[in-house]
């Protein structure tokens, strides 16, 4: 019987070690789960701070760009000479769009080109079609680009087309430094 008792005692010690081992394993697993949870929370908090910072930066940058785009006050308001056609069906053209057209007309005049018509096309936003006197081609422009850069691109395209004797229906200068025509 002594031998059976030893065996039972060893079995109990072994079972106790397994229970302790399982408890340690469960505690370690729980600790790992909590560490992952804390790490995930920290990463999400960091991402939220980064996104909020980016939104604040973009908002502030948009205000700065809007101020830069607004027409320079010279005391007297510029009189728009070009015909403005609204194909969108809106009864009123925004002040911002009219200011953009006026500045573009001024910049084109500074480059020796006369804008004859500006059209707000149907089913588009932030886009204008500009006609230049002396050329049958109209130019697709983007209201989000600066008027000076747009005027320079139009001037380059007009010269390019005239030098080569090309008369496309339109030329697209909405992308800076590139022009597409058809």
Short mmCIF file of N, CA and C in Angstrom, two decimals:
data_model
loop_
_atom_site.label_atom_id
_atom_site.label_comp_id
_atom_site.label_asym_id
_atom_site.label_seq_id
_atom_site.Cartn_x
_atom_site.Cartn_y
_atom_site.Cartn_z
N UNK A 1 0.78 -1.19 0.00
CA UNK A 1 0.00 0.00 0.00
C UNK A 1 0.83 1.25 0.00
N UNK A 2 2.01 1.12 0.56
CA UNK A 2 2.85 2.32 0.59
C UNK A 2 3.15 2.79 -0.81
N UNK A 3 3.37 1.90 -1.68
CA UNK A 3 3.71 2.27 -3.06
C UNK A 3 2.54 2.95 -3.75
N UNK A 4 1.30 2.49 -3.48
CA UNK A 4 0.13 3.09 -4.08
C UNK A 4 -0.10 4.49 -3.57
N UNK A 5 0.21 4.68 -2.31
CA UNK A 5 0.07 5.98 -1.70
C UNK A 5 1.04 6.98 -2.32
N UNK A 6 2.27 6.52 -2.53
CA UNK A 6 3.27 7.37 -3.19
C UNK A 6 2.81 7.75 -4.58
N UNK A 7 2.28 6.78 -5.25
CA UNK A 7 1.81 7.03 -6.61
C UNK A 7 0.66 8.03 -6.61
N UNK A 8 -0.27 7.88 -5.69
CA UNK A 8 -1.40 8.80 -5.60
C UNK A 8 -0.91 10.19 -5.25
N UNK A 9 0.08 10.24 -4.33
CA UNK A 9 0.63 11.53 -3.93
C UNK A 9 1.33 12.21 -5.10
N UNK A 10 2.07 11.46 -5.89
CA UNK A 10 2.75 12.00 -7.08
C UNK A 10 1.72 12.47 -8.10
N UNK A 11 0.66 11.69 -8.23
CA UNK A 11 -0.40 12.05 -9.18
C UNK A 11 -1.06 13.37 -8.76
N UNK A 12 -1.31 13.52 -7.46
CA UNK A 12 -1.91 14.76 -6.96
C UNK A 12 -0.97 15.93 -7.20
N UNK A 13 0.33 15.76 -6.92
CA UNK A 13 1.31 16.82 -7.15
C UNK A 13 1.37 17.19 -8.64
N UNK A 14 1.32 16.16 -9.45
CA UNK A 14 1.35 16.38 -10.90
C UNK A 14 0.10 17.16 -11.34
N UNK A 15 -1.06 16.77 -10.82
CA UNK A 15 -2.31 17.47 -11.17
C UNK A 15 -2.26 18.92 -10.70
N UNK A 16 -1.71 19.13 -9.48
CA UNK A 16 -1.61 20.48 -8.96
C UNK A 16 -0.68 21.33 -9.84
N UNK A 17 0.42 20.75 -10.28
CA UNK A 17 1.34 21.47 -11.18
C UNK A 17 0.66 21.81 -12.50
N UNK A 18 -0.13 20.88 -13.02
CA UNK A 18 -0.85 21.16 -14.26
C UNK A 18 -1.85 22.28 -14.07
N UNK A 19 -2.55 22.27 -12.93
CA UNK A 19 -3.52 23.33 -12.65
C UNK A 19 -2.79 24.67 -12.54
N UNK A 20 -1.68 24.71 -11.82
CA UNK A 20 -0.89 25.93 -11.67
C UNK A 20 -0.38 26.37 -13.04
N UNK A 21 0.08 25.40 -13.83
CA UNK A 21 0.59 25.70 -15.17
C UNK A 21 -0.52 26.26 -16.04
N UNK A 22 -1.72 25.68 -15.98
CA UNK A 22 -2.84 26.18 -16.76
C UNK A 22 -3.23 27.58 -16.30
N UNK A 23 -3.21 27.82 -15.00
CA UNK A 23 -3.52 29.14 -14.47
C UNK A 23 -2.49 30.17 -14.96
N UNK A 24 -1.21 29.77 -14.92
CA UNK A 24 -0.17 30.68 -15.42
C UNK A 24 -0.39 30.96 -16.90
N UNK A 25 -0.72 29.93 -17.67
CA UNK A 25 -0.96 30.08 -19.09
C UNK A 25 -2.15 31.00 -19.35
N UNK A 26 -3.23 30.83 -18.58
CA UNK A 26 -4.39 31.69 -18.73
C UNK A 26 -4.06 33.13 -18.36
N UNK A 27 -3.28 33.32 -17.29
CA UNK A 27 -2.89 34.67 -16.90
C UNK A 27 -2.01 35.31 -17.97
N UNK A 28 -1.10 34.53 -18.55
CA UNK A 28 -0.23 35.06 -19.61
C UNK A 28 -1.06 35.42 -20.83
N UNK A 29 -2.01 34.57 -21.17
CA UNK A 29 -2.88 34.84 -22.32
C UNK A 29 -3.68 36.11 -22.07
N UNK A 30 -4.21 36.26 -20.87
CA UNK A 30 -4.98 37.45 -20.52
C UNK A 30 -4.11 38.70 -20.57
N UNK A 31 -2.88 38.59 -20.07
CA UNK A 31 -1.95 39.73 -20.12
C UNK A 31 -1.65 40.12 -21.57
N UNK A 32 -1.42 39.13 -22.42
CA UNK A 32 -1.16 39.42 -23.84
C UNK A 32 -2.36 40.10 -24.49
N UNK A 33 -3.55 39.60 -24.18
CA UNK A 33 -4.78 40.18 -24.73
C UNK A 33 -4.91 41.64 -24.28
N UNK A 34 -4.65 41.91 -23.01
CA UNK A 34 -4.73 43.27 -22.50
C UNK A 34 -3.67 44.17 -23.14
N UNK A 35 -2.46 43.65 -23.33
CA UNK A 35 -1.40 44.44 -23.99
C UNK A 35 -1.79 44.79 -25.42
N UNK A 36 -2.35 43.80 -26.16
CA UNK A 36 -2.81 44.06 -27.53
C UNK A 36 -3.93 45.10 -27.53
N UNK A 37 -4.84 44.98 -26.56
CA UNK A 37 -5.94 45.92 -26.47
C UNK A 37 -5.41 47.33 -26.21
N UNK A 38 -4.46 47.47 -25.29
CA UNK A 38 -3.87 48.78 -25.00
C UNK A 38 -3.10 49.32 -26.20
N UNK A 39 -2.37 48.44 -26.87
CA UNK A 39 -1.61 48.88 -28.05
C UNK A 39 -2.56 49.34 -29.16
N UNK A 40 -3.63 48.59 -29.37
CA UNK A 40 -4.61 48.96 -30.39
C UNK A 40 -5.26 50.29 -30.04
N UNK A 41 -5.60 50.46 -28.77
CA UNK A 41 -6.20 51.73 -28.34
C UNK A 41 -5.22 52.89 -28.56
N UNK A 42 -3.96 52.68 -28.24
CA UNK A 42 -2.96 53.73 -28.43
C UNK A 42 -2.80 54.07 -29.91
N UNK A 43 -2.79 53.07 -30.76
CA UNK A 43 -2.66 53.30 -32.21
C UNK A 43 -3.88 54.06 -32.73
N UNK A 44 -5.09 53.64 -32.31
CA UNK A 44 -6.30 54.34 -32.75
C UNK A 44 -6.31 55.79 -32.27
N UNK A 45 -5.89 56.01 -31.04
CA UNK A 45 -5.84 57.38 -30.53
C UNK A 45 -4.84 58.21 -31.33
N UNK A 46 -3.69 57.63 -31.65
CA UNK A 46 -2.70 58.33 -32.47
C UNK A 46 -3.23 58.66 -33.86
N UNK A 47 -3.93 57.70 -34.47
CA UNK A 47 -4.51 57.94 -35.80
C UNK A 47 -5.57 59.04 -35.74
N UNK A 48 -6.39 59.03 -34.70
CA UNK A 48 -7.42 60.06 -34.57
C UNK A 48 -6.78 61.44 -34.43
N UNK A 49 -5.73 61.54 -33.64
CA UNK A 49 -5.03 62.82 -33.47
C UNK A 49 -4.43 63.25 -34.81
N UNK A 50 -3.84 62.30 -35.53
CA UNK A 50 -3.24 62.63 -36.82
C UNK A 50 -4.30 63.10 -37.82
N UNK A 51 -5.43 62.42 -37.86
CA UNK A 51 -6.50 62.78 -38.79
C UNK A 51 -7.06 64.15 -38.43
N UNK A 52 -7.30 64.39 -37.14
CA UNK A 52 -7.81 65.70 -36.73
C UNK A 52 -6.81 66.80 -37.05
N UNK A 53 -5.53 66.53 -36.87
CA UNK A 53 -4.51 67.50 -37.22
C UNK A 53 -4.49 67.78 -38.71
N UNK A 54 -4.62 66.72 -39.51
CA UNK A 54 -4.65 66.88 -40.95
C UNK A 54 -5.86 67.69 -41.39
N UNK A 55 -7.02 67.40 -40.80
CA UNK A 55 -8.22 68.16 -41.14
C UNK A 55 -8.07 69.63 -40.77
N UNK A 56 -7.50 69.89 -39.60
CA UNK A 56 -7.28 71.28 -39.18
C UNK A 56 -6.31 71.97 -40.14
N UNK A 57 -5.24 71.26 -40.54
CA UNK A 57 -4.27 71.83 -41.47
C UNK A 57 -4.92 72.13 -42.82
N UNK A 58 -5.70 71.16 -43.33
CA UNK A 58 -6.33 71.36 -44.63
C UNK A 58 -7.35 72.50 -44.57
N UNK A 59 -8.08 72.59 -43.45
CA UNK A 59 -9.03 73.68 -43.30
C UNK A 59 -8.33 75.02 -43.30
N UNK A 60 -7.24 75.12 -42.56
CA UNK A 60 -6.48 76.37 -42.51
C UNK A 60 -5.86 76.67 -43.86
N UNK A 61 -5.37 75.63 -44.52
CA UNK A 61 -4.75 75.82 -45.84
C UNK A 61 -5.79 76.28 -46.86
N UNK A 62 -7.01 75.71 -46.77
CA UNK A 62 -8.08 76.12 -47.66
C UNK A 62 -8.44 77.57 -47.48
N UNK A 63 -8.44 78.05 -46.25
CA UNK A 63 -8.71 79.46 -45.99
C UNK A 63 -7.62 80.32 -46.60
N UNK A 64 -6.36 79.90 -46.45
CA UNK A 64 -5.26 80.67 -47.02
C UNK A 64 -5.35 80.68 -48.54
N UNK A 65 -5.64 79.53 -49.15
CA UNK A 65 -5.77 79.48 -50.61
C UNK A 65 -6.94 80.32 -51.08
N UNK A 66 -8.04 80.31 -50.33
CA UNK A 66 -9.20 81.11 -50.69
C UNK A 66 -8.86 82.59 -50.66
N UNK A 67 -8.10 83.00 -49.66
CA UNK A 67 -7.68 84.40 -49.57
C UNK A 67 -6.77 84.75 -50.74
N UNK A 68 -5.86 83.83 -51.10
CA UNK A 68 -4.95 84.09 -52.22
C UNK A 68 -5.71 84.19 -53.53
N UNK A 69 -6.80 83.39 -53.69
CA UNK A 69 -7.54 83.39 -54.94
C UNK A 69 -8.46 84.59 -55.09
N UNK A 70 -8.84 85.19 -53.99
CA UNK A 70 -9.79 86.30 -54.07
C UNK A 70 -9.15 87.46 -54.84
N UNK A 71 -9.96 88.18 -55.59
CA UNK A 71 -9.41 89.25 -56.40
C UNK A 71 -8.80 90.35 -55.53
N UNK A 72 -7.74 90.93 -56.06
CA UNK A 72 -7.07 92.00 -55.34
C UNK A 72 -7.95 93.25 -55.41
N UNK A 73 -8.16 93.86 -54.27
CA UNK A 73 -8.99 95.06 -54.27
C UNK A 73 -8.13 96.24 -54.71
N UNK A 74 -8.53 96.86 -55.80
CA UNK A 74 -7.78 97.99 -56.34
C UNK A 74 -8.55 99.29 -56.16
N UNK A 75 -9.62 99.21 -55.42
CA UNK A 75 -10.43 100.41 -55.23
C UNK A 75 -11.60 100.44 -56.19
N UNK A 76 -11.37 100.11 -57.45
CA UNK A 76 -12.44 100.08 -58.43
C UNK A 76 -12.65 98.64 -58.89
N UNK A 77 -13.89 98.27 -59.05
CA UNK A 77 -14.18 96.91 -59.47
C UNK A 77 -13.99 96.78 -60.97
N UNK A 78 -13.43 95.68 -61.39
CA UNK A 78 -13.16 95.42 -62.80
C UNK A 78 -14.47 95.16 -63.53
N UNK A 79 -14.63 95.74 -64.70
CA UNK A 79 -15.83 95.52 -65.50
C UNK A 79 -15.58 94.37 -66.47
N UNK A 80 -16.30 93.32 -66.30
CA UNK A 80 -16.18 92.14 -67.15
C UNK A 80 -16.68 92.47 -68.55
N UNK A 81 -15.84 92.22 -69.54
CA UNK A 81 -16.20 92.52 -70.93
C UNK A 81 -16.73 91.30 -71.67
N UNK A 82 -16.27 90.14 -71.29
CA UNK A 82 -16.67 88.92 -71.98
C UNK A 82 -18.11 88.56 -71.66
N UNK A 83 -18.74 87.92 -72.62
CA UNK A 83 -20.11 87.44 -72.43
C UNK A 83 -20.04 86.20 -71.52
N UNK A 84 -20.92 86.13 -70.53
CA UNK A 84 -20.97 84.98 -69.62
C UNK A 84 -22.28 84.25 -69.88
N UNK A 85 -22.17 82.97 -70.23
CA UNK A 85 -23.34 82.15 -70.53
C UNK A 85 -23.45 81.05 -69.48
N UNK A 86 -24.64 80.92 -68.91
CA UNK A 86 -24.88 79.90 -67.88
C UNK A 86 -25.77 78.82 -68.45
N UNK A 87 -25.18 77.68 -68.83
CA UNK A 87 -25.95 76.55 -69.36
C UNK A 87 -26.50 75.67 -68.25
N UNK A 88 -26.13 75.93 -67.00
CA UNK A 88 -26.55 75.07 -65.89
C UNK A 88 -28.01 75.28 -65.53
N UNK A 89 -28.58 76.42 -65.91
CA UNK A 89 -29.97 76.68 -65.57
C UNK A 89 -30.12 77.41 -64.25
N UNK A 90 -29.02 77.64 -63.55
CA UNK A 90 -29.11 78.43 -62.32
C UNK A 90 -29.44 79.86 -62.70
N UNK A 91 -30.21 80.49 -61.87
CA UNK A 91 -30.59 81.86 -62.17
C UNK A 91 -29.53 82.87 -61.77
N UNK A 92 -28.59 82.42 -60.95
CA UNK A 92 -27.59 83.36 -60.44
C UNK A 92 -26.21 82.71 -60.47
N UNK A 93 -25.23 83.43 -61.02
CA UNK A 93 -23.85 82.96 -61.03
C UNK A 93 -23.19 83.49 -59.77
N UNK A 94 -22.44 82.63 -59.09
CA UNK A 94 -21.83 83.03 -57.82
C UNK A 94 -20.81 84.14 -58.01
N UNK A 95 -20.63 84.92 -56.96
CA UNK A 95 -19.66 86.02 -56.97
C UNK A 95 -18.25 85.47 -57.19
N UNK A 96 -17.98 84.32 -56.58
CA UNK A 96 -16.66 83.70 -56.71
C UNK A 96 -16.36 83.34 -58.17
N UNK A 97 -17.35 82.79 -58.87
CA UNK A 97 -17.17 82.42 -60.28
C UNK A 97 -16.97 83.67 -61.13
N UNK A 98 -17.76 84.69 -60.87
CA UNK A 98 -17.60 85.94 -61.63
C UNK A 98 -16.24 86.58 -61.37
N UNK A 99 -15.79 86.53 -60.12
CA UNK A 99 -14.46 87.05 -59.79
C UNK A 99 -13.38 86.27 -60.53
N UNK A 100 -13.54 84.94 -60.59
CA UNK A 100 -12.56 84.10 -61.29
C UNK A 100 -12.52 84.48 -62.78
N UNK A 101 -13.70 84.61 -63.38
CA UNK A 101 -13.77 84.97 -64.81
C UNK A 101 -13.12 86.33 -65.04
N UNK A 102 -13.39 87.28 -64.15
CA UNK A 102 -12.80 88.62 -64.28
C UNK A 102 -11.28 88.58 -64.21
N UNK A 103 -10.77 87.85 -63.21
CA UNK A 103 -9.31 87.74 -63.07
C UNK A 103 -8.68 87.03 -64.26
N UNK A 104 -9.35 85.99 -64.75
CA UNK A 104 -8.83 85.27 -65.92
C UNK A 104 -8.82 86.19 -67.13
N UNK A 105 -9.88 86.97 -67.29
CA UNK A 105 -9.94 87.91 -68.41
C UNK A 105 -8.80 88.93 -68.31
N UNK A 106 -8.54 89.44 -67.10
CA UNK A 106 -7.44 90.38 -66.90
C UNK A 106 -6.10 89.74 -67.23
N UNK A 107 -5.88 88.53 -66.75
CA UNK A 107 -4.61 87.84 -66.98
C UNK A 107 -4.41 87.54 -68.47
N UNK A 108 -5.48 87.14 -69.15
CA UNK A 108 -5.38 86.89 -70.59
C UNK A 108 -5.08 88.20 -71.34
N UNK A 109 -5.72 89.29 -70.92
CA UNK A 109 -5.47 90.59 -71.56
C UNK A 109 -4.01 91.00 -71.37
N UNK A 110 -3.46 90.73 -70.20
CA UNK A 110 -2.05 91.04 -69.94
C UNK A 110 -1.13 90.26 -70.87
N UNK A 111 -1.59 89.09 -71.32
CA UNK A 111 -0.80 88.26 -72.24
C UNK A 111 -1.14 88.53 -73.71
N UNK A 112 -2.04 89.49 -73.96
CA UNK A 112 -2.38 89.86 -75.33
C UNK A 112 -3.51 89.04 -75.92
N UNK A 113 -4.27 88.34 -75.12
CA UNK A 113 -5.40 87.55 -75.59
C UNK A 113 -6.70 88.15 -75.05
N UNK A 114 -7.73 88.18 -75.88
CA UNK A 114 -9.02 88.74 -75.45
C UNK A 114 -10.04 87.61 -75.31
N UNK A 115 -10.61 87.51 -74.11
CA UNK A 115 -11.65 86.52 -73.86
C UNK A 115 -12.95 87.06 -74.43
N UNK A 116 -13.61 86.29 -75.29
CA UNK A 116 -14.87 86.75 -75.87
C UNK A 116 -16.08 86.18 -75.13
N UNK A 117 -15.90 84.97 -74.56
CA UNK A 117 -17.05 84.35 -73.88
C UNK A 117 -16.56 83.37 -72.83
N UNK A 118 -17.31 83.29 -71.74
CA UNK A 118 -17.08 82.29 -70.69
C UNK A 118 -18.40 81.55 -70.51
N UNK A 119 -18.35 80.23 -70.60
CA UNK A 119 -19.56 79.43 -70.50
C UNK A 119 -19.47 78.51 -69.29
N UNK A 120 -20.52 78.50 -68.49
CA UNK A 120 -20.64 77.54 -67.40
C UNK A 120 -21.40 76.34 -67.97
N UNK A 121 -20.68 75.24 -68.27
CA UNK A 121 -21.32 74.11 -68.95
C UNK A 121 -22.27 73.33 -68.05
N UNK A 122 -23.21 72.68 -68.68
CA UNK A 122 -24.20 71.84 -68.01
C UNK A 122 -23.53 70.58 -67.48
N UNK A 123 -23.98 70.08 -66.34
CA UNK A 123 -23.52 68.82 -65.73
C UNK A 123 -22.04 68.81 -65.35
N UNK A 124 -21.50 69.95 -65.04
CA UNK A 124 -20.12 70.00 -64.54
C UNK A 124 -20.07 70.94 -63.34
N UNK A 125 -19.05 70.78 -62.57
CA UNK A 125 -18.83 71.71 -61.47
C UNK A 125 -17.37 72.13 -61.50
N UNK A 126 -17.11 73.34 -61.12
CA UNK A 126 -15.75 73.88 -61.07
C UNK A 126 -15.08 73.88 -62.44
N UNK A 127 -15.87 74.04 -63.48
CA UNK A 127 -15.33 74.01 -64.83
C UNK A 127 -15.95 75.14 -65.65
N UNK A 128 -15.14 75.72 -66.53
CA UNK A 128 -15.60 76.76 -67.45
C UNK A 128 -15.09 76.45 -68.85
N UNK A 129 -15.84 76.94 -69.84
CA UNK A 129 -15.36 76.90 -71.21
C UNK A 129 -15.07 78.35 -71.59
N UNK A 130 -13.85 78.61 -72.05
CA UNK A 130 -13.41 79.96 -72.37
C UNK A 130 -13.16 80.06 -73.87
N UNK A 131 -13.76 81.07 -74.50
CA UNK A 131 -13.50 81.35 -75.91
C UNK A 131 -12.58 82.56 -76.01
N UNK A 132 -11.61 82.47 -76.90
CA UNK A 132 -10.64 83.53 -77.13
C UNK A 132 -10.90 84.10 -78.53
N UNK A 133 -10.89 85.43 -78.63
CA UNK A 133 -11.09 86.06 -79.94
C UNK A 133 -9.99 85.64 -80.89
N UNK A 134 -10.39 85.34 -82.13
CA UNK A 134 -9.42 85.00 -83.16
C UNK A 134 -9.12 83.50 -83.24
N UNK A 135 -9.73 82.69 -82.42
CA UNK A 135 -9.52 81.25 -82.50
C UNK A 135 -10.85 80.52 -82.33
N UNK A 136 -11.11 79.52 -83.16
CA UNK A 136 -12.38 78.78 -83.06
C UNK A 136 -12.39 77.77 -81.89
N UNK A 137 -11.24 77.56 -81.30
CA UNK A 137 -11.09 76.59 -80.22
C UNK A 137 -11.57 77.20 -78.90
N UNK A 138 -12.34 76.42 -78.13
CA UNK A 138 -12.65 76.88 -76.78
C UNK A 138 -11.79 76.08 -75.81
N UNK A 139 -11.59 76.63 -74.63
CA UNK A 139 -10.67 76.05 -73.65
C UNK A 139 -11.42 75.63 -72.40
N UNK A 140 -11.22 74.39 -72.00
CA UNK A 140 -11.80 73.90 -70.76
C UNK A 140 -10.83 74.25 -69.63
N UNK A 141 -11.33 75.00 -68.63
CA UNK A 141 -10.50 75.40 -67.51
C UNK A 141 -11.16 74.98 -66.20
N UNK A 142 -10.34 74.88 -65.16
CA UNK A 142 -10.81 74.48 -63.84
C UNK A 142 -10.81 75.70 -62.92
N UNK A 143 -11.92 75.92 -62.23
CA UNK A 143 -12.04 77.07 -61.32
C UNK A 143 -11.13 76.96 -60.11
N UNK A 144 -10.61 75.79 -59.83
CA UNK A 144 -9.75 75.58 -58.66
C UNK A 144 -8.29 75.97 -58.93
N UNK A 145 -7.92 76.09 -60.18
CA UNK A 145 -6.54 76.48 -60.52
C UNK A 145 -6.42 77.99 -60.51
N UNK A 146 -5.23 78.47 -60.32
CA UNK A 146 -4.99 79.91 -60.35
C UNK A 146 -5.22 80.49 -61.73
N UNK A 147 -5.72 81.71 -61.77
CA UNK A 147 -6.03 82.33 -63.06
C UNK A 147 -4.77 82.65 -63.86
N UNK A 148 -3.70 83.02 -63.17
CA UNK A 148 -2.45 83.35 -63.87
C UNK A 148 -1.87 82.14 -64.59
N UNK A 149 -1.83 81.02 -63.90
CA UNK A 149 -1.29 79.78 -64.49
C UNK A 149 -2.19 79.32 -65.63
N UNK A 150 -3.49 79.41 -65.44
CA UNK A 150 -4.43 79.00 -66.49
C UNK A 150 -4.26 79.89 -67.72
N UNK A 151 -4.13 81.19 -67.52
CA UNK A 151 -3.95 82.11 -68.65
C UNK A 151 -2.66 81.79 -69.41
N UNK A 152 -1.59 81.52 -68.68
CA UNK A 152 -0.32 81.16 -69.32
C UNK A 152 -0.45 79.87 -70.13
N UNK A 153 -1.14 78.88 -69.58
CA UNK A 153 -1.34 77.63 -70.31
C UNK A 153 -2.16 77.87 -71.58
N UNK A 154 -3.20 78.69 -71.48
CA UNK A 154 -4.01 79.01 -72.67
C UNK A 154 -3.14 79.69 -73.72
N UNK A 155 -2.31 80.65 -73.30
CA UNK A 155 -1.44 81.36 -74.24
C UNK A 155 -0.50 80.38 -74.95
N UNK A 156 0.11 79.47 -74.19
CA UNK A 156 1.02 78.49 -74.80
C UNK A 156 0.30 77.60 -75.81
N UNK A 157 -0.90 77.16 -75.45
CA UNK A 157 -1.66 76.28 -76.35
C UNK A 157 -2.06 77.04 -77.61
N UNK A 158 -2.51 78.28 -77.47
CA UNK A 158 -2.89 79.08 -78.64
C UNK A 158 -1.70 79.21 -79.59
N UNK A 159 -0.53 79.55 -79.05
CA UNK A 159 0.68 79.66 -79.89
C UNK A 159 1.02 78.33 -80.55
N UNK A 160 0.97 77.26 -79.78
CA UNK A 160 1.29 75.93 -80.30
C UNK A 160 0.37 75.57 -81.46
N UNK A 161 -0.94 75.78 -81.26
CA UNK A 161 -1.91 75.42 -82.30
C UNK A 161 -1.75 76.29 -83.54
N UNK A 162 -1.50 77.59 -83.34
CA UNK A 162 -1.33 78.50 -84.49
C UNK A 162 -0.06 78.17 -85.27
N UNK A 163 1.02 77.86 -84.58
CA UNK A 163 2.27 77.52 -85.26
C UNK A 163 2.13 76.28 -86.13
N UNK A 164 1.32 75.35 -85.71
CA UNK A 164 1.16 74.10 -86.43
C UNK A 164 -0.08 74.06 -87.33
N UNK A 165 -0.87 75.12 -87.29
CA UNK A 165 -2.06 75.18 -88.14
C UNK A 165 -3.14 74.20 -87.73
N UNK A 166 -3.20 73.87 -86.47
CA UNK A 166 -4.19 72.92 -85.95
C UNK A 166 -5.38 73.72 -85.42
N UNK A 167 -6.60 73.27 -85.74
CA UNK A 167 -7.81 73.94 -85.23
C UNK A 167 -8.75 72.91 -84.59
N UNK A 168 -8.45 72.51 -83.37
CA UNK A 168 -9.33 71.56 -82.70
C UNK A 168 -10.61 72.25 -82.22
N UNK A 169 -11.60 71.44 -81.87
CA UNK A 169 -12.85 71.99 -81.33
C UNK A 169 -12.60 72.60 -79.96
N UNK A 170 -11.86 71.86 -79.13
CA UNK A 170 -11.56 72.39 -77.80
C UNK A 170 -10.17 71.95 -77.37
N UNK A 171 -9.64 72.66 -76.38
CA UNK A 171 -8.37 72.30 -75.75
C UNK A 171 -8.61 72.29 -74.25
N UNK A 172 -8.19 71.24 -73.61
CA UNK A 172 -8.39 71.05 -72.18
C UNK A 172 -7.11 71.45 -71.45
N UNK A 173 -7.17 72.52 -70.65
CA UNK A 173 -6.00 72.99 -69.90
C UNK A 173 -6.28 72.92 -68.39
N UNK A 174 -7.07 71.95 -67.97
CA UNK A 174 -7.41 71.83 -66.55
C UNK A 174 -6.27 71.26 -65.72
N UNK A 175 -5.35 70.55 -66.35
CA UNK A 175 -4.21 69.97 -65.64
C UNK A 175 -2.98 70.84 -65.91
N UNK A 176 -2.33 71.25 -64.86
CA UNK A 176 -1.19 72.16 -64.99
C UNK A 176 -0.06 71.55 -65.81
N UNK A 177 0.43 72.31 -66.76
CA UNK A 177 1.55 71.88 -67.58
C UNK A 177 1.20 70.92 -68.70
N UNK A 178 -0.08 70.58 -68.83
CA UNK A 178 -0.50 69.66 -69.90
C UNK A 178 -1.70 70.24 -70.62
N UNK A 179 -1.84 69.87 -71.87
CA UNK A 179 -3.01 70.28 -72.64
C UNK A 179 -3.44 69.12 -73.53
N UNK A 180 -4.73 68.95 -73.61
CA UNK A 180 -5.30 67.91 -74.45
C UNK A 180 -6.27 68.61 -75.39
N UNK A 181 -6.23 68.21 -76.66
CA UNK A 181 -7.16 68.85 -77.57
C UNK A 181 -7.78 67.82 -78.50
N UNK A 182 -8.96 68.21 -79.00
CA UNK A 182 -9.70 67.30 -79.91
C UNK A 182 -10.35 68.13 -80.99
#
